[in-house]
């Protein structure tokens, strides 16, 4: 059995990047948005009475950028997520026990205690980063385990275990 005793920190929440858009792609979106917005503003200011693909594109891009900004910088901001978690469970830590058939998660806190058991077939995906394992579980969300928090077993054993249980759902996202 592999065990980990995790006390979430801001570092854990920074590892969970929900939407990562490469820099070149962000520049492309910004240019397209600026051009289509300029065209739409020009059409409005000159009184042109037409509705075309550029105005539709401008509206879609502006809406997409607004959703991206709100989700990544307000709702899913790692520092804000950590602050909300720390307010609800300031002394909390979670013990993860990887058994043969189930992952058992025991939440130990003065404000929230509980045990959850999850079969490996409901794991959506898992990946390993330089210092962390991140596991996406249906109806639970993501759990993050720092490699140094593994108390029984080793990171190599957990990597092999997740690879055996999840197969193609387990990815390694760093160069060893």
PDB file of N, CA and C in Angstrom, residues 15-51:
ATOM      1  N   UNK A  15       0.021  24.069  -9.133  1.00  0.00           N
ATOM      2  CA  UNK A  15       0.294  22.953 -10.040  1.00  0.00           C
ATOM      3  C   UNK A  15      -0.912  22.598 -10.900  1.00  0.00           C
ATOM      4  N   UNK A  16      -2.081  22.985 -10.478  1.00  0.00           N
ATOM      5  CA  UNK A  16      -3.298  22.637 -11.204  1.00  0.00           C
ATOM      6  C   UNK A  16      -3.647  23.787 -12.137  1.00  0.00           C
ATOM      7  N   UNK A  17      -3.172  23.712 -13.354  1.00  0.00           N
ATOM      8  CA  UNK A  17      -3.493  24.699 -14.371  1.00  0.00           C
ATOM      9  C   UNK A  17      -4.598  24.120 -15.237  1.00  0.00           C
ATOM     10  N   UNK A  18      -5.745  24.745 -15.191  1.00  0.00           N
ATOM     11  CA  UNK A  18      -6.887  24.199 -15.916  1.00  0.00           C
ATOM     12  C   UNK A  18      -6.772  24.467 -17.413  1.00  0.00           C
ATOM     13  N   UNK A  19      -6.542  25.711 -17.778  1.00  0.00           N
ATOM     14  CA  UNK A  19      -6.440  26.073 -19.181  1.00  0.00           C
ATOM     15  C   UNK A  19      -5.096  26.758 -19.377  1.00  0.00           C
ATOM     16  N   UNK A  20      -4.249  26.149 -20.153  1.00  0.00           N
ATOM     17  CA  UNK A  20      -2.962  26.752 -20.433  1.00  0.00           C
ATOM     18  C   UNK A  20      -2.891  27.014 -21.930  1.00  0.00           C
ATOM     19  N   UNK A  21      -2.821  28.284 -22.305  1.00  0.00           N
ATOM     20  CA  UNK A  21      -2.742  28.659 -23.711  1.00  0.00           C
ATOM     21  C   UNK A  21      -1.327  29.160 -23.971  1.00  0.00           C
ATOM     22  N   UNK A  22      -0.642  28.598 -24.951  1.00  0.00           N
ATOM     23  CA  UNK A  22       0.718  29.042 -25.258  1.00  0.00           C
ATOM     24  C   UNK A  22       0.757  30.529 -25.623  1.00  0.00           C
ATOM     25  N   UNK A  23       1.900  31.158 -25.399  1.00  0.00           N
ATOM     26  CA  UNK A  23       2.066  32.593 -25.618  1.00  0.00           C
ATOM     27  C   UNK A  23       1.736  32.993 -27.052  1.00  0.00           C
ATOM     28  N   UNK A  24       2.227  32.250 -28.055  1.00  0.00           N
ATOM     29  CA  UNK A  24       1.968  32.574 -29.463  1.00  0.00           C
ATOM     30  C   UNK A  24       0.473  32.516 -29.774  1.00  0.00           C
ATOM     31  N   UNK A  25      -0.216  31.557 -29.180  1.00  0.00           N
ATOM     32  CA  UNK A  25      -1.649  31.431 -29.417  1.00  0.00           C
ATOM     33  C   UNK A  25      -2.404  32.597 -28.773  1.00  0.00           C
ATOM     34  N   UNK A  26      -1.956  33.030 -27.594  1.00  0.00           N
ATOM     35  CA  UNK A  26      -2.591  34.198 -26.953  1.00  0.00           C
ATOM     36  C   UNK A  26      -2.419  35.447 -27.804  1.00  0.00           C
ATOM     37  N   UNK A  27      -1.221  35.614 -28.397  1.00  0.00           N
ATOM     38  CA  UNK A  27      -0.975  36.768 -29.268  1.00  0.00           C
ATOM     39  C   UNK A  27      -1.894  36.705 -30.488  1.00  0.00           C
ATOM     40  N   UNK A  28      -2.026  35.528 -31.090  1.00  0.00           N
ATOM     41  CA  UNK A  28      -2.905  35.367 -32.244  1.00  0.00           C
ATOM     42  C   UNK A  28      -4.347  35.737 -31.877  1.00  0.00           C
ATOM     43  N   UNK A  29      -4.832  35.251 -30.735  1.00  0.00           N
ATOM     44  CA  UNK A  29      -6.196  35.569 -30.297  1.00  0.00           C
ATOM     45  C   UNK A  29      -6.343  37.073 -30.063  1.00  0.00           C
ATOM     46  N   UNK A  30      -5.335  37.683 -29.479  1.00  0.00           N
ATOM     47  CA  UNK A  30      -5.387  39.125 -29.220  1.00  0.00           C
ATOM     48  C   UNK A  30      -5.456  39.909 -30.521  1.00  0.00           C
ATOM     49  N   UNK A  31      -4.642  39.535 -31.522  1.00  0.00           N
ATOM     50  CA  UNK A  31      -4.647  40.215 -32.811  1.00  0.00           C
ATOM     51  C   UNK A  31      -5.994  40.033 -33.503  1.00  0.00           C
ATOM     52  N   UNK A  32      -6.492  38.798 -33.548  1.00  0.00           N
ATOM     53  CA  UNK A  32      -7.796  38.556 -34.171  1.00  0.00           C
ATOM     54  C   UNK A  32      -8.909  39.335 -33.480  1.00  0.00           C
ATOM     55  N   UNK A  33      -8.856  39.378 -32.164  1.00  0.00           N
ATOM     56  CA  UNK A  33      -9.867  40.115 -31.406  1.00  0.00           C
ATOM     57  C   UNK A  33      -9.782  41.604 -31.713  1.00  0.00           C
ATOM     58  N   UNK A  34      -8.576  42.139 -31.725  1.00  0.00           N
ATOM     59  CA  UNK A  34      -8.402  43.570 -31.990  1.00  0.00           C
ATOM     60  C   UNK A  34      -8.890  43.926 -33.394  1.00  0.00           C
ATOM     61  N   UNK A  35      -8.523  43.108 -34.388  1.00  0.00           N
ATOM     62  CA  UNK A  35      -8.947  43.389 -35.757  1.00  0.00           C
ATOM     63  C   UNK A  35     -10.460  43.292 -35.926  1.00  0.00           C
ATOM     64  N   UNK A  36     -11.047  42.234 -35.395  1.00  0.00           N
ATOM     65  CA  UNK A  36     -12.496  42.083 -35.563  1.00  0.00           C
ATOM     66  C   UNK A  36     -13.252  43.130 -34.752  1.00  0.00           C
ATOM     67  N   UNK A  37     -12.715  43.510 -33.594  1.00  0.00           N
ATOM     68  CA  UNK A  37     -13.362  44.559 -32.804  1.00  0.00           C
ATOM     69  C   UNK A  37     -13.270  45.897 -33.528  1.00  0.00           C
ATOM     70  N   UNK A  38     -12.097  46.200 -34.087  1.00  0.00           N
ATOM     71  CA  UNK A  38     -11.937  47.450 -34.830  1.00  0.00           C
ATOM     72  C   UNK A  38     -12.909  47.504 -36.015  1.00  0.00           C
ATOM     73  N   UNK A  39     -13.040  46.397 -36.713  1.00  0.00           N
ATOM     74  CA  UNK A  39     -13.969  46.351 -37.843  1.00  0.00           C
ATOM     75  C   UNK A  39     -15.410  46.551 -37.369  1.00  0.00           C
ATOM     76  N   UNK A  40     -15.776  45.906 -36.269  1.00  0.00           N
ATOM     77  CA  UNK A  40     -17.143  46.044 -35.752  1.00  0.00           C
ATOM     78  C   UNK A  40     -17.408  47.475 -35.302  1.00  0.00           C
ATOM     79  N   UNK A  41     -16.446  48.105 -34.636  1.00  0.00           N
ATOM     80  CA  UNK A  41     -16.609  49.507 -34.199  1.00  0.00           C
ATOM     81  C   UNK A  41     -16.720  50.422 -35.414  1.00  0.00           C
ATOM     82  N   UNK A  42     -15.885  50.189 -36.422  1.00  0.00           N
ATOM     83  CA  UNK A  42     -15.951  50.972 -37.659  1.00  0.00           C
ATOM     84  C   UNK A  42     -17.330  50.851 -38.300  1.00  0.00           C
ATOM     85  N   UNK A  43     -17.849  49.627 -38.355  1.00  0.00           N
ATOM     86  CA  UNK A  43     -19.166  49.412 -38.965  1.00  0.00           C
ATOM     87  C   UNK A  43     -20.249  50.159 -38.199  1.00  0.00           C
ATOM     88  N   UNK A  44     -20.150  50.190 -36.876  1.00  0.00           N
ATOM     89  CA  UNK A  44     -21.149  50.894 -36.063  1.00  0.00           C
ATOM     90  C   UNK A  44     -21.015  52.403 -36.235  1.00  0.00           C
ATOM     91  N   UNK A  45     -19.790  52.923 -36.203  1.00  0.00           N
ATOM     92  CA  UNK A  45     -19.571  54.370 -36.293  1.00  0.00           C
ATOM     93  C   UNK A  45     -19.918  54.936 -37.660  1.00  0.00           C
ATOM     94  N   UNK A  46     -19.716  54.168 -38.716  1.00  0.00           N
ATOM     95  CA  UNK A  46     -20.030  54.662 -40.057  1.00  0.00           C
ATOM     96  C   UNK A  46     -21.485  54.425 -40.432  1.00  0.00           C
ATOM     97  N   UNK A  47     -22.206  53.718 -39.604  1.00  0.00           N
ATOM     98  CA  UNK A  47     -23.619  53.499 -39.865  1.00  0.00           C
ATOM     99  C   UNK A  47     -23.903  52.436 -40.908  1.00  0.00           C
ATOM    100  N   UNK A  48     -22.923  51.643 -41.230  1.00  0.00           N
ATOM    101  CA  UNK A  48     -23.143  50.566 -42.192  1.00  0.00           C
ATOM    102  C   UNK A  48     -24.227  49.638 -41.657  1.00  0.00           C
ATOM    103  N   UNK A  49     -25.127  49.253 -42.509  1.00  0.00           N
ATOM    104  CA  UNK A  49     -26.241  48.393 -42.117  1.00  0.00           C
ATOM    105  C   UNK A  49     -26.012  46.974 -42.617  1.00  0.00           C
ATOM    106  N   UNK A  50     -24.969  46.369 -42.117  1.00  0.00           N
ATOM    107  CA  UNK A  50     -24.720  44.989 -42.514  1.00  0.00           C
ATOM    108  C   UNK A  50     -24.265  44.178 -41.308  1.00  0.00           C
ATOM    109  N   UNK A  51     -24.528  42.940 -41.407  1.00  0.00           N
ATOM    110  CA  UNK A  51     -24.152  41.990 -40.355  1.00  0.00           C
ATOM    111  C   UNK A  51     -23.340  40.917 -41.052  1.00  0.00           C
TER     112      UNK A  51
END
